[in-house]
């Protein structure tokens, strides 16, 4: 690495606090009773339960979600035997990846012991601590003996990622590459450069996938692995070939697959002509591969190329699988990770690359969505769908292999549970999605040509939430659908409305639109221009005309202007005097609904009451009992300012209209979220627990608070959701993602269903 990168890496590890990991408590520790429950005397109850039934340790401690990342530092990355202590930054990094990608907690343990049998004794003794063991950076051939012995001795999964992680991804890459090339696994000829732990595991998994042992030749730095080679390690005897060849280039002739897990530049460009037509070259040495992709493309443009680097297509990166294999294994409390579980992961990864790319994958490719083919045979490491494909596949395989102590009974429910690691909005939207699927309304999308909209619409179709209607130019939309690799079919799965082509519908919409805005200073020629050029106007009119049951607008340009375009078109619902905006924010501790974040600058007490009742009704639709806090700088009468009096007056109005609503105020923000703080200020508060719906005295306080919490808590947004309209219409903010549009679509579909208009 260069000096700049080295300095940056050291600063990254040093500041703002050393290292990459910390331990966080999962329970409150604020009162003497908390202490009595967490420690003495209450903890004895948990101890007694585990004595009676050791398996309750998974229910009463963190063990069920805890993995040990363990090394002796004998083969750390490409640095070699640098020792356990120097390997600690790598182990911390591995633990961070477990947490980031699969929500798994990890302890990194660096063992200063290079004797394999002593190392085994140390690790085996740690079994009561963990739900699984991830062995890391242990040199061959000792790693084989260590893993095999620990797997026999321990009743929890033991997985040496250096071997099996790489092998699983290579297996997926090979399956997809030969599919692209039109070859068969049992017929391809395979040559390796490297015969260490990873290379041997790769070959073993390819043999399990159907490769013919007679078609596999392994080489290492001493040459070909052949039968009768002096001092051949016993672990390689089953892959030794009967051959007179002794060096790498002598076995390359006719090879369909070159698998490099060795050293830089060992595959020469002039040797590439020896390979079979349409070869697969996996050059996985890091940081410099066995051959650079540009050399391969110059000499063999028919080749499919993969490396271990993120700056080239088809990166073979262990993070594609190890977090999700452990997720599936832990979730069924597996006693081991079997061959069938690894093969299930191979198939799941391969299958994922064959469906259209997610928005995140597109972003990783600079915004150009890859489609299955030579430059996209394995998913990107940051593809959020990995956990949804791999973990269930591994869990099923564990159950079929008979190593699952806690089988999963409902895989649909399990899939929903996994979504919390991907889209934290998943749990919040579950009841919304159920209503939406039953309703299956028509949703019109104003920005039908926008890439985010099209990705969202594909999700809407896959989840069977609605019947999409896209506003835009038909040819442009069709071309974008094709370029993004999406599966929707224009005219069949989605309806496209292009007012330049559909003159009858345009005339009908224009006549009604002119009636709506004629007395708002919009002359007829402007009305026609708005209908053609302002997509929000077009979508709103399709909703007003009954051509759709809900509308999603915005996502481009100024939010307020889009709102102004829509406001004259869709009337307010009965009894509503104004329209309001509520935004949901999902954070680690749960969900918070903020109101009003976007519309009303300084609502009156009557308007605060109205928005609260509308918002509470909307929260109910999410399957959540609203707990409402009216926020202020004043805490329960602490100030007599105008805004404080406004919130007190609003409370009285709300209680008069809905006496059953759990609400209190006016109060500080911390009092709203922490019951102990609230109890100190007002012991007889009618609000219990933490508020989930917070109402602000003005738009400044609402919007500022929402954005501060979103940024500091890394929250996921659903909204803004417009309240008070008689038909579901929502306007996305410019920063919205495809997932955000899909979330708004689910909300709109639910609202259409609840309105009983279908």
XYZ file of C-alpha atoms in Angstrom:
758
model
C 0.000 0.000 0.000
C 1.153 3.588 -0.505
C 2.086 5.920 2.358
C -1.189 7.867 2.204
C -3.263 4.732 2.580
C -1.046 3.450 5.378
C -1.381 6.709 7.324
C -5.122 6.812 6.762
C -5.481 3.213 7.954
C -3.539 3.935 11.142
C -5.626 7.029 11.855
C -8.788 5.053 11.183
C -7.794 2.439 13.762
C -6.589 4.999 16.318
C -9.353 7.657 16.372
C -11.795 8.595 17.856
C -11.124 5.558 20.062
C -8.692 2.690 19.486
C -9.872 -0.375 17.595
C -13.086 -1.218 15.757
C -15.199 -2.943 18.426
C -17.004 -2.145 21.657
C -19.372 -4.018 23.951
C -22.852 -2.577 24.459
C -25.373 -3.573 27.085
C -28.675 -4.928 25.793
C -30.622 -4.271 28.992
C -31.210 -1.091 30.982
C -29.119 -0.654 34.129
C -30.656 2.403 35.752
C -32.256 1.289 39.012
C -31.405 -0.949 41.938
C -34.005 -3.409 40.673
C -32.255 -3.539 37.296
C -29.053 -4.408 39.149
C -30.832 -7.095 41.192
C -32.179 -8.684 38.004
C -28.971 -8.441 35.989
C -26.623 -9.566 38.735
C -27.056 -10.705 42.321
C -29.451 -12.134 43.396
C -31.593 -12.406 40.233
C -28.898 -13.857 38.002
C -28.943 -17.044 40.081
C -32.312 -17.921 38.531
C -30.708 -18.003 35.071
C -27.794 -20.071 36.388
C -30.131 -22.626 37.973
C -32.108 -22.923 34.739
C -28.943 -23.657 32.749
C -27.846 -26.289 35.278
C -31.209 -27.998 34.794
C -31.100 -27.699 30.986
C -27.862 -26.549 29.298
C -29.737 -25.639 26.122
C -31.478 -22.794 27.967
C -28.104 -21.018 27.774
C -29.176 -20.062 24.258
C -32.347 -18.441 25.637
C -30.946 -16.764 28.746
C -27.550 -15.504 27.546
C -26.079 -13.939 24.405
C -24.662 -17.304 23.314
C -27.260 -17.893 20.584
C -25.975 -14.887 18.642
C -22.300 -14.949 19.621
C -19.431 -16.191 17.455
C -15.774 -16.502 18.440
C -13.357 -15.243 15.770
C -10.204 -17.132 16.736
C -6.658 -17.216 15.328
C -3.111 -18.005 16.287
C -1.751 -15.551 13.715
C 0.175 -18.083 11.656
C -1.213 -17.050 8.236
C -2.625 -13.527 8.465
C -3.846 -12.245 5.096
C -0.806 -12.013 2.848
C 1.448 -11.118 5.775
C 2.308 -14.660 6.838
C 3.125 -15.810 10.352
C 3.047 -12.441 12.119
C 1.743 -13.801 15.400
C -1.499 -13.594 17.330
C -1.127 -10.030 18.591
C -0.396 -8.532 15.172
C -3.384 -10.409 13.794
C -5.811 -8.688 16.191
C -6.778 -5.833 13.808
C -7.817 -8.437 11.236
C -9.878 -10.391 13.765
C -11.588 -7.194 14.922
C -12.365 -6.452 11.291
C -13.894 -9.891 10.829
C -16.052 -9.355 13.909
C -17.239 -6.016 12.524
C -18.267 -7.731 9.289
C -20.304 -10.294 11.230
C -22.171 -7.462 12.941
C -22.554 -5.239 9.898
C -23.835 -7.849 7.485
C -25.728 -10.307 9.676
C -26.288 -8.753 13.099
C -24.044 -11.358 14.755
C -22.051 -10.421 17.854
C -18.439 -11.565 17.988
C -15.495 -11.760 20.343
C -12.125 -11.731 18.624
C -9.722 -14.073 20.425
C -6.039 -14.110 19.563
C -4.344 -17.209 20.987
C -0.595 -17.064 21.445
C -0.083 -20.764 20.726
C 1.311 -22.303 17.551
C 1.275 -25.921 18.667
C -1.850 -27.323 16.921
C -2.851 -29.728 19.700
C -2.489 -27.125 22.438
C -4.422 -24.646 20.294
C -7.195 -27.227 19.912
C -7.411 -27.681 23.677
C -7.720 -23.934 24.233
C -10.455 -23.451 21.636
C -12.424 -26.534 22.668
C -12.518 -25.253 26.246
C -14.336 -22.100 25.029
C -17.449 -23.957 23.846
C -19.691 -22.748 26.725
C -19.139 -19.136 25.618
C -20.188 -19.303 21.979
C -22.872 -20.380 19.553
C -20.244 -20.900 16.833
C -16.509 -20.705 16.124
C -14.981 -18.964 13.107
C -11.352 -20.047 12.753
C -9.243 -17.506 10.924
C -5.754 -17.104 9.451
C -4.271 -20.441 10.540
C -1.616 -21.879 8.239
C -1.869 -25.124 6.309
C -1.599 -28.036 6.820
C -2.211 -27.514 10.565
C -5.541 -25.804 9.842
C -7.000 -29.055 8.467
C -6.144 -31.015 11.595
C -7.344 -28.197 13.871
C -10.716 -27.775 12.174
C -11.438 -31.481 11.801
C -10.590 -32.207 15.442
C -12.610 -29.282 16.770
C -15.612 -30.257 14.651
C -15.553 -33.714 16.240
C -15.106 -32.403 19.777
C -17.431 -29.402 19.804
C -21.220 -29.402 19.649
C -21.410 -26.013 17.897
C -20.501 -24.995 14.334
C -16.774 -24.726 13.620
C -15.877 -23.091 10.307
C -12.440 -22.185 8.931
C -13.397 -19.339 6.632
C -10.045 -19.190 4.834
C -10.835 -22.620 3.429
C -14.561 -22.798 3.027
C -15.572 -19.184 2.489
C -13.434 -18.821 -0.617
C -14.487 -22.263 -1.827
C -18.198 -21.481 -1.560
C -17.890 -18.313 -3.623
C -15.637 -20.004 -6.173
C -18.229 -22.764 -6.447
C -20.951 -20.214 -7.191
C -18.736 -18.431 -9.719
C -17.962 -21.667 -11.519
C -21.622 -22.715 -11.689
C -22.623 -19.398 -13.205
C -19.620 -19.088 -15.529
C -20.201 -22.476 -17.116
C -23.888 -21.568 -17.471
C -22.847 -18.464 -19.435
C -20.311 -20.495 -21.435
C -22.663 -23.375 -22.133
C -20.385 -25.966 -20.508
C -21.033 -28.816 -18.059
C -19.372 -29.185 -14.657
C -18.607 -32.876 -15.185
C -16.765 -32.108 -18.434
C -14.677 -29.029 -17.633
C -10.930 -29.314 -17.146
C -9.638 -27.464 -14.051
C -6.084 -26.364 -13.241
C -5.061 -24.681 -9.990
C -2.084 -22.556 -9.100
C -1.822 -23.079 -5.368
C -2.510 -26.117 -3.202
C -2.998 -24.560 0.218
C -6.032 -24.629 2.461
C -8.210 -22.419 0.247
C -7.226 -24.099 -3.036
C -7.797 -27.596 -1.668
C -11.168 -26.615 -0.255
C -12.137 -25.067 -3.607
C -11.277 -28.272 -5.415
C -13.188 -30.352 -2.883
C -16.325 -28.271 -3.305
C -16.047 -28.399 -7.108
C -15.812 -32.186 -6.855
C -18.931 -32.138 -4.673
C -20.668 -30.064 -7.362
C -19.921 -32.763 -9.946
C -16.466 -32.046 -11.338
C -14.610 -35.156 -12.553
C -11.521 -35.839 -10.368
C -9.647 -36.930 -13.483
C -10.161 -33.453 -14.949
C -8.569 -31.622 -11.997
C -4.861 -30.846 -11.780
C -3.375 -28.949 -8.837
C -0.026 -27.208 -8.788
C 1.946 -25.374 -6.114
C 5.262 -23.547 -5.973
C 7.078 -26.882 -6.408
C 5.067 -27.821 -9.491
C 2.332 -30.309 -10.321
C 0.727 -32.415 -7.595
C 1.328 -35.851 -9.139
C 1.110 -39.392 -7.834
C 4.414 -40.416 -6.340
C 5.709 -36.882 -5.746
C 8.279 -36.989 -2.939
C 7.216 -35.621 0.480
C 3.636 -35.009 -0.693
C 1.431 -33.836 2.152
C -1.213 -36.484 3.026
C -3.996 -33.910 2.641
C -3.189 -33.698 -1.084
C -2.978 -37.397 -1.897
C -6.606 -37.630 -3.063
C -6.053 -34.902 -5.677
C -2.702 -36.149 -7.005
C -2.788 -36.980 -10.732
C -1.041 -39.627 -12.790
C 0.849 -37.360 -15.214
C 4.282 -36.703 -16.649
C 3.742 -32.942 -16.461
C 5.759 -31.197 -13.775
C 5.159 -27.424 -14.133
C 2.119 -25.182 -14.485
C 2.256 -24.301 -18.179
C 2.509 -27.985 -19.120
C -0.980 -28.682 -17.736
C -2.772 -25.596 -19.091
C -3.543 -27.013 -22.540
C -7.305 -27.293 -22.966
C -8.073 -26.073 -19.442
C -11.570 -24.600 -19.088
C -10.915 -23.151 -15.622
C -7.758 -21.654 -14.159
C -8.030 -21.270 -10.398
C -5.284 -19.140 -8.878
C -4.777 -19.001 -5.117
C -1.049 -18.496 -5.094
C 1.099 -15.478 -5.958
C 1.282 -12.487 -8.336
C 2.116 -12.927 -12.018
C 2.401 -16.724 -12.022
C 0.079 -16.973 -15.068
C 1.831 -15.491 -18.093
C -0.053 -13.783 -20.877
C 1.603 -15.932 -23.549
C 0.226 -19.076 -21.877
C -3.381 -17.950 -22.247
C -3.578 -19.304 -25.788
C -3.252 -22.803 -24.313
C -6.583 -22.542 -22.523
C -9.830 -23.947 -23.963
C -12.292 -21.665 -25.753
C -14.298 -19.400 -23.417
C -12.210 -20.101 -20.321
C -12.894 -18.992 -16.756
C -9.873 -17.401 -15.068
C -10.086 -16.994 -11.303
C -6.957 -15.056 -10.334
C -7.500 -14.643 -6.604
C -4.086 -13.737 -5.208
C -4.196 -10.440 -3.276
C -3.367 -7.637 -3.625
C -1.960 -8.515 -7.056
C -3.607 -11.392 -8.900
C -1.868 -14.176 -10.811
C -2.588 -12.175 -13.963
C -4.193 -8.765 -14.428
C -7.598 -8.597 -16.141
C -6.394 -6.200 -18.824
C -3.780 -8.733 -19.948
C -6.410 -11.437 -20.113
C -8.827 -9.281 -22.098
C -6.099 -8.326 -24.568
C -5.133 -11.929 -25.258
C -8.390 -13.790 -24.588
C -11.461 -11.563 -24.976
C -13.587 -14.721 -24.785
C -12.546 -15.312 -21.160
C -14.576 -14.671 -18.023
C -12.371 -13.130 -15.361
C -12.652 -12.979 -11.560
C -10.235 -11.649 -8.946
C -10.172 -10.972 -5.231
C -10.149 -7.207 -5.779
C -13.022 -4.756 -5.589
C -11.759 -2.637 -8.498
C -12.425 -5.401 -11.039
C -15.662 -7.221 -11.914
C -16.533 -10.504 -10.207
C -14.833 -10.002 -6.854
C -14.416 -13.218 -4.877
C -14.789 -11.904 -1.337
C -15.495 -14.124 1.673
C -17.911 -11.555 3.099
C -20.329 -12.784 0.429
C -21.001 -15.863 2.517
C -19.534 -16.296 6.013
C -21.863 -13.880 7.890
C -24.930 -15.441 6.303
C -23.827 -19.052 6.743
C -23.412 -18.376 10.457
C -26.731 -16.487 10.533
C -28.578 -19.525 9.200
C -26.621 -21.939 11.410
C -27.179 -19.905 14.581
C -30.864 -19.421 13.893
C -31.477 -23.186 13.952
C -28.884 -23.672 16.700
C -26.908 -26.021 14.476
C -24.379 -28.362 16.020
C -22.158 -28.228 12.929
C -21.758 -26.745 9.468
C -22.103 -29.681 7.109
C -21.104 -30.160 3.489
C -24.746 -29.881 2.481
C -25.008 -26.506 4.243
C -21.985 -25.230 2.316
C -23.413 -26.495 -0.978
C -26.720 -24.818 -0.164
C -24.811 -21.540 0.206
C -23.128 -22.118 -3.160
C -26.461 -22.568 -4.906
C -28.023 -19.556 -3.153
C -25.176 -17.219 -4.167
C -25.219 -18.477 -7.745
C -28.975 -18.034 -7.997
C -28.853 -14.478 -6.643
C -26.517 -13.329 -9.417
C -29.002 -14.560 -11.989
C -31.827 -12.231 -10.891
C -31.833 -8.516 -11.591
C -29.411 -6.378 -9.596
C -30.554 -4.398 -6.590
C -30.244 -0.644 -6.260
C -27.284 -1.128 -3.928
C -25.499 -3.289 -6.480
C -26.110 -0.655 -9.140
C -24.610 1.983 -6.848
C -21.559 -0.218 -6.334
C -21.119 -0.261 -10.110
C -21.265 3.513 -10.372
C -25.005 3.609 -11.023
C -24.978 1.241 -14.015
C -26.903 -1.874 -13.069
C -25.090 -5.096 -14.042
C -26.985 -7.999 -15.529
C -26.059 -11.665 -15.381
C -23.233 -12.361 -17.793
C -19.445 -12.490 -18.118
C -18.861 -9.421 -15.919
C -21.467 -10.345 -13.327
C -21.368 -14.012 -12.318
C -21.352 -13.418 -8.550
C -23.131 -10.744 -6.489
C -21.440 -7.721 -4.997
C -20.482 -8.030 -1.296
C -22.816 -5.161 -0.362
C -25.857 -6.656 -2.069
C -28.447 -6.530 0.746
C -30.275 -9.574 -0.606
C -27.442 -11.972 0.297
C -28.737 -12.676 3.791
C -32.263 -13.268 2.478
C -31.005 -15.936 0.070
C -28.170 -17.619 1.948
C -29.328 -17.803 5.574
C -32.639 -19.616 4.817
C -30.868 -21.993 2.411
C -28.288 -22.875 5.074
C -30.961 -23.227 7.768
C -32.988 -25.603 5.575
C -29.899 -27.680 4.809
C -29.079 -27.894 8.519
C -32.574 -29.164 9.234
C -32.368 -31.722 6.428
C -28.951 -32.874 7.690
C -30.332 -33.386 11.195
C -27.974 -30.908 12.904
C -30.613 -28.286 13.785
C -31.532 -28.178 17.481
C -34.251 -25.568 16.868
C -35.820 -26.111 13.422
C -37.591 -23.205 11.761
C -41.315 -23.868 11.444
C -42.351 -20.919 9.269
C -39.802 -19.877 6.654
C -41.969 -17.002 5.423
C -41.895 -15.534 8.923
C -38.147 -16.231 9.124
C -37.637 -14.361 5.856
C -39.446 -11.370 7.345
C -37.264 -11.573 10.451
C -34.127 -11.482 8.299
C -35.329 -8.299 6.619
C -34.451 -6.390 9.792
C -30.792 -6.860 8.855
C -31.411 -5.570 5.357
C -34.164 -3.002 5.273
C -34.900 -1.967 8.826
C -38.250 -0.760 7.543
C -39.195 -4.427 7.006
C -40.690 -5.088 10.436
C -42.583 -1.786 10.521
C -44.183 -2.458 7.153
C -45.222 -6.076 7.692
C -48.866 -5.332 8.625
C -48.976 -2.635 5.945
C -47.825 -5.101 3.298
C -50.432 -7.672 4.293
C -53.250 -5.145 3.780
C -51.650 -3.914 0.544
C -51.430 -7.420 -0.924
C -55.085 -8.076 -0.265
C -56.093 -4.746 -1.781
C -53.677 -4.924 -4.749
C -54.627 -1.414 -5.951
C -53.478 0.550 -8.969
C -50.676 2.954 -8.040
C -49.616 5.669 -10.466
C -45.973 6.782 -10.372
C -45.338 10.331 -11.544
C -41.632 9.791 -12.259
C -42.044 6.728 -14.458
C -38.744 7.278 -16.248
C -36.675 7.556 -13.066
C -34.359 4.611 -12.343
C -35.282 4.569 -8.641
C -38.957 4.417 -9.528
C -38.434 1.509 -11.908
C -36.453 -0.458 -9.322
C -39.140 0.264 -6.743
C -41.862 -0.846 -9.148
C -40.052 -4.144 -9.705
C -40.086 -4.640 -5.924
C -43.776 -3.733 -5.807
C -44.476 -6.336 -8.483
C -42.347 -8.997 -6.793
C -44.081 -8.373 -3.467
C -47.514 -8.338 -5.173
C -48.364 -5.008 -3.549
C -50.053 -3.195 -6.409
C -50.697 -2.767 -10.111
C -48.230 -0.070 -11.245
C -49.086 2.721 -13.672
C -46.076 4.674 -14.980
C -46.268 8.231 -16.281
C -43.717 8.887 -19.003
C -42.591 8.203 -22.538
C -43.206 4.576 -23.408
C -40.041 4.030 -25.455
C -37.831 5.633 -22.803
C -39.348 3.552 -20.018
C -39.034 0.322 -22.016
C -35.381 1.067 -22.829
C -34.568 1.786 -19.180
C -36.289 -1.385 -18.008
C -34.137 -3.365 -20.439
C -30.890 -1.594 -19.524
C -31.500 -2.150 -15.807
C -32.132 -5.842 -16.348
C -35.585 -5.656 -14.742
C -38.150 -8.359 -15.412
C -41.319 -6.269 -15.705
C -43.029 -6.204 -19.087
C -44.429 -2.862 -20.273
C -48.055 -3.181 -21.225
C -48.446 -6.445 -19.300
C -47.033 -6.071 -15.795
C -47.150 -2.281 -15.841
C -49.362 0.227 -17.624
C -47.631 3.226 -19.195
C -49.508 6.511 -19.615
C -47.966 8.911 -22.140
C -50.204 11.951 -22.652
C -48.420 12.735 -25.926
C -49.767 9.454 -27.299
C -53.091 9.039 -25.483
C -54.963 12.094 -26.767
C -58.383 10.951 -25.503
C -57.203 10.505 -21.926
C -55.275 13.782 -22.145
C -58.364 15.704 -23.264
C -60.408 14.209 -20.453
C -57.753 15.015 -17.863
C -57.250 18.543 -19.222
C -60.939 19.393 -19.039
C -61.112 18.389 -15.381
C -57.804 20.024 -14.528
C -58.883 23.343 -16.022
C -61.977 23.286 -13.799
C -59.798 22.719 -10.734
C -57.193 25.425 -11.397
C -59.035 27.904 -13.618
C -59.777 30.166 -10.657
C -56.267 29.735 -9.236
C -54.612 31.920 -11.848
C -53.835 29.104 -14.315
C -55.050 29.920 -17.874
C -55.999 27.056 -20.278
C -52.688 27.059 -22.201
C -50.753 26.828 -18.929
C -53.022 24.038 -17.735
C -52.189 21.990 -20.841
C -48.473 22.658 -20.343
C -48.670 21.619 -16.667
C -50.432 18.402 -17.565
C -47.814 17.521 -20.166
C -44.684 18.686 -18.339
C -45.468 18.370 -14.637
C -45.517 14.660 -13.853
C -47.055 15.272 -10.426
C -49.979 17.011 -12.109
C -50.391 14.111 -14.540
C -50.273 11.490 -11.786
C -52.645 13.505 -9.597
C -55.167 13.792 -12.395
C -55.014 10.049 -13.139
C -55.812 9.488 -9.466
C -58.611 12.064 -9.535
C -60.122 10.527 -12.683
C -60.216 7.050 -11.140
C -57.494 5.693 -13.442
C -55.513 4.798 -10.293
C -56.260 4.227 -6.610
C -53.107 5.882 -5.189
C -50.248 8.043 -6.401
C -46.538 8.372 -5.661
C -45.042 11.664 -6.831
C -41.878 13.661 -6.279
C -38.363 12.386 -5.771
C -37.045 15.069 -8.102
C -36.971 18.838 -7.828
C -38.332 20.889 -4.972
C -40.644 19.002 -2.565
C -42.784 22.019 -1.738
C -43.373 22.821 -5.410
C -44.471 19.229 -6.074
C -46.830 19.516 -3.101
C -48.284 22.743 -4.513
C -48.923 21.025 -7.863
C -50.833 18.191 -6.171
C -52.784 20.182 -3.605
C -55.539 21.565 -5.906
C -56.166 18.164 -7.495
C -56.982 15.847 -4.586
C -59.485 17.259 -2.069
C -59.147 16.912 1.688
C -60.929 14.102 3.455
C -64.160 14.785 5.306
C -63.592 16.888 8.415
C -59.969 17.789 7.656
C -59.215 21.492 7.457
C -55.602 21.080 6.326
C -53.095 18.553 4.982
C -50.197 17.409 7.184
C -47.034 15.332 6.750
C -45.859 12.521 9.018
C -42.515 10.769 8.675
C -41.519 7.475 10.315
C -37.941 6.937 11.435
C -36.752 3.428 12.281
C -33.822 3.446 14.694
C -32.145 0.710 16.696
C -34.580 1.089 19.578
C -37.738 0.991 17.455
C -39.802 3.429 15.411
C -40.623 7.095 15.943
C -43.294 8.974 13.995
C -42.672 12.731 13.564
C -45.456 15.203 12.743
C -45.633 17.715 11.007
C -42.255 17.610 9.258
C -43.050 19.250 5.914
C -46.273 21.237 5.487
C -47.578 23.552 8.219
C -45.248 26.298 9.386
C -46.950 27.274 12.649
C -50.152 25.301 13.207
C -52.805 26.525 15.612
C -53.898 24.498 18.644
C -56.866 23.260 16.608
C -54.576 22.203 13.780
C -52.176 20.498 16.200
C -55.144 18.541 17.559
C -56.300 17.661 14.058
C -52.877 16.485 12.900
C -52.433 14.424 16.075
C -55.690 12.559 15.587
C -54.950 11.935 11.901
C -51.413 10.782 12.734
C -52.592 8.488 15.542
C -55.034 6.849 13.137
C -52.197 6.330 10.630
C -49.947 4.799 13.312
C -52.748 2.359 14.152
C -52.621 1.189 10.539
C -49.025 0.051 11.087
C -50.258 -2.311 13.785
C -48.816 -0.069 16.507
C -50.690 1.403 19.433
C -49.937 5.136 19.307
C -48.313 6.668 22.378
C -48.377 10.401 21.757
C -46.179 13.134 23.208
C -46.918 16.803 22.525
C -43.448 18.339 22.551
C -42.376 21.782 23.702
C -39.542 23.712 25.314
C -41.916 23.692 28.295
C -42.262 20.657 30.549
C -45.772 20.192 31.990
C -46.603 23.841 32.593
C -43.046 25.021 33.093
C -43.533 27.959 30.713
C -46.393 30.247 29.768
C -45.121 31.101 26.300
C -47.451 31.155 23.314
C -46.167 27.829 21.942
C -46.444 26.142 25.367
C -50.014 27.378 25.792
C -50.785 26.178 22.263
C -49.671 22.628 23.054
C -51.628 22.604 26.335
C -54.738 23.774 24.510
C -54.203 21.105 21.840
C -54.007 18.423 24.552
C -57.380 19.480 25.941
C -58.946 19.399 22.452
C -57.525 15.957 21.688
C -58.675 14.450 24.974
C -62.146 15.806 24.388
C -62.318 14.226 20.918
C -60.547 10.927 21.695
C -60.489 10.155 25.431
C -58.997 6.676 24.795
C -55.862 7.950 23.058
C -52.722 7.544 25.201
C -51.276 11.054 25.139
C -49.669 13.663 27.354
C -47.892 16.983 27.112
C -46.578 19.534 26.813
C -43.187 17.960 27.555
C -39.486 17.907 26.758
C -38.176 15.479 24.165
C -36.246 13.358 26.697
C -39.336 13.084 28.887
C -41.246 11.765 25.876
C -38.796 8.926 25.295
C -37.641 8.032 28.833
C -40.329 7.130 31.345
C -38.065 7.680 34.371
C -37.378 11.286 33.348
C -41.073 11.889 32.733
C -42.022 10.384 36.109
C -39.690 12.779 37.892
C -41.418 15.746 36.277
C -44.981 14.418 36.520
C -45.492 11.155 38.456
C -49.131 10.839 37.341
C -48.480 11.263 33.614
C -51.043 9.473 31.471
C -48.346 8.361 29.023
C -46.627 5.034 29.744
C -43.305 3.792 28.405
C -41.696 5.611 25.485
C -43.715 7.730 23.078
C -43.758 6.549 19.482
C -45.610 9.541 17.961
C -44.130 12.966 18.645
C -46.034 16.141 17.736
C -44.170 19.445 17.416
C -45.346 23.038 17.859
C -44.030 24.124 14.432
C -42.375 22.881 11.263
C -38.915 24.127 12.270
C -38.755 22.048 15.438
C -40.252 19.000 13.699
C -37.994 19.018 10.655
C -34.819 19.878 12.547
C -35.458 17.200 15.180
C -36.274 14.577 12.567
C -33.119 15.204 10.544
C -30.874 15.357 13.612
C -32.168 12.029 14.916
C -31.991 10.475 11.451
C -28.352 11.493 11.043
C -27.115 10.614 14.533
C -29.038 7.362 14.903
C -28.510 6.240 11.266
C -32.252 5.801 10.979
C -34.272 4.476 8.056
C -37.045 6.755 6.810
C -40.571 5.902 5.696
C -42.284 8.973 4.318
C -43.192 11.738 4.345
C -46.757 10.451 4.401
C -49.437 13.022 3.650
C -52.386 13.050 6.064
C -55.791 14.598 5.413
C -56.328 13.843 1.703
C -59.356 11.831 0.596
C -57.212 9.684 -1.709
C -53.715 8.268 -1.023
C -51.106 10.551 -2.567
C -47.553 10.876 -1.264
C -44.640 13.007 -2.399
C -41.149 11.590 -2.029
C -38.207 13.782 -1.041
C -35.355 14.195 -3.582
C -32.996 11.969 -1.541
C -35.401 9.034 -1.622
C -34.012 5.617 -2.573
C -35.737 2.903 -4.566
C -36.483 1.151 -1.294
C -37.987 4.372 0.059
C -40.332 4.569 -2.935
C -41.295 0.917 -2.430
C -42.032 1.660 1.240
C -44.244 4.614 0.312
C -45.956 2.390 -2.239
C -46.825 -0.137 0.473
C -48.278 2.644 2.625
C -50.296 4.045 -0.285
C -51.575 0.583 -1.236
C -52.647 -0.064 2.353
C -54.471 3.271 2.503
C -56.261 2.528 -0.763
C -57.356 -0.821 0.623
C -58.564 0.626 3.916
C -60.503 3.327 2.069
C -62.720 0.583 0.659
C -62.567 2.016 -2.822
C -61.462 -1.179 -4.557
